[in-house]
Amino acid sequence: MITSIGILGGGQLGMFLCEAAKKQDKNIYIFSEVSEFSSKKFCKDWFLGEFRDLKKINDFIKNVDVVTIETENIPLETLKFIESKNKLFPSSQIIEIAQNRIKEKQFLNSLNNIRTTEYFLINQFSDLLKMQKIIGNQFIIKSCELGYDGKNQYKIDDQNMNTFQKKNINNFIAEKIVDFELEISVIVCRDFLGEIKTYPPVQNTHENGILITTEYPAKIKKSIIKDATSISKQIAKSLNLIGVLAIEMFVLKNDEILVNELAPRPHNSGHWSLDSCKNSQFDNLINSISKQKVRDPHVFVKSAIMKNIIGKDYLNFETFKKKFKCYDYFKNQVKDKRKMAHYIITKN
Ligand code: ADP
Ligand code: MG
């Protein structure tokens, strides 16, 4: 039986995993690169070190039955090392794909009937000029790796194009801007037996690339719920996923779906499941990596809204707490655009 779980990264996702693990009498051990982190007070024990320090990693994984991640930004060599000891879930292959936007898009487009927006690899300013000819005057560029919450992303147009002459845009992706109707995401979990469970699609609102609100249920037709769910299952199956995978999607005005991004871990847009489902995304990650069956989410609310508390909004946390069910991430410092906490409003 699996009783001890290691997590690479100690942010709020790790914190929620600690709480889910406790319900099943399992212990979580955190490996963190920083000395102050959200899950410190919640885990059984923690290790401080660099993800690329294989000796430290080896000491860490000796103490645990399995290892999972709460950030995809872990050196591939480290992931492969843990995998060689048969302890890493989800697999390094899945994480490798999600780490790099080009690999992610190549993989998604290789699947039957799954599409993304048009994209190109760019490395230098002259590539931006070429892009104008191919995908038009306006497009988005993003660093292929290490981007999150809209960081290292820029909208390019005629006006600001020249300002990129001096910027380092090596290993960036250029994407055609999607004129979407709305954004949704699906969280899919798959276990050792190949059983798959999906959470219902939720509707996401972003501002400057950062998630502001998630709403359940998404205001979409039944046919889109069906398509989004089947796309998610197809992706999970084709990757032989063991764990949890979040799939961000754009719904177009003609009801077509384009897949935007994959996150092989619990996801901010799944936090509503904490208050609205019998089995949250965190419960199901613990289930799947502990060689237990994944369970039906079993939604018990009519609707739910999750709102992120970002940056200085956190200074009003006490006021939010009086009105809503709030979740503090216990960050050591308020930073602009940093996710500090969230709250959830449910209706039965
Ligand atoms: P991150 O890793 O920062 O979450 P995303 O690719 O998901 O990166 O981008 C963040 C948000 O920016 C998306 O959820 C969406 O709102 C917007 N966005 C990203 N790419 C595009 C695009 N090609 N067209 C339109 N909007 C986009
Ligand atoms: Mg995203």
PDB file of C-alpha atoms and ligand atoms in Angstrom, residues 101 149-150 153 183 206 209 248 260-261 267, ligand 2:
ATOM      1  CA  ARG A 101       4.635  24.921 -26.059  1.00  0.00           C
ATOM      2  CA  ASP A 149      -0.065  33.119 -15.719  1.00  0.00           C
ATOM      3  CA  GLY A 150       0.611  35.041 -18.920  1.00  0.00           C
ATOM      4  CA  GLN A 153       3.820  36.581 -23.310  1.00  0.00           C
ATOM      5  CA  GLU A 183     -12.562  29.624 -22.676  1.00  0.00           C
ATOM      6  CA  HIS A 206      -8.570  35.540 -17.889  1.00  0.00           C
ATOM      7  CA  GLY A 209      -3.208  35.979 -19.244  1.00  0.00           C
ATOM      8  CA  GLU A 248      -7.482  24.414 -21.466  1.00  0.00           C
ATOM      9  CA  ASN A 260      -4.826  25.794 -25.850  1.00  0.00           C
ATOM     10  CA  GLU A 261      -2.708  24.189 -23.145  1.00  0.00           C
ATOM     11  CA  HIS A 267      -5.201  23.151 -11.959  1.00  0.00           C
TER      12      HIS A 267
HETATM   13 MG    MG B   2      -2.981  28.670 -19.531  1.00  0.00          MG
END
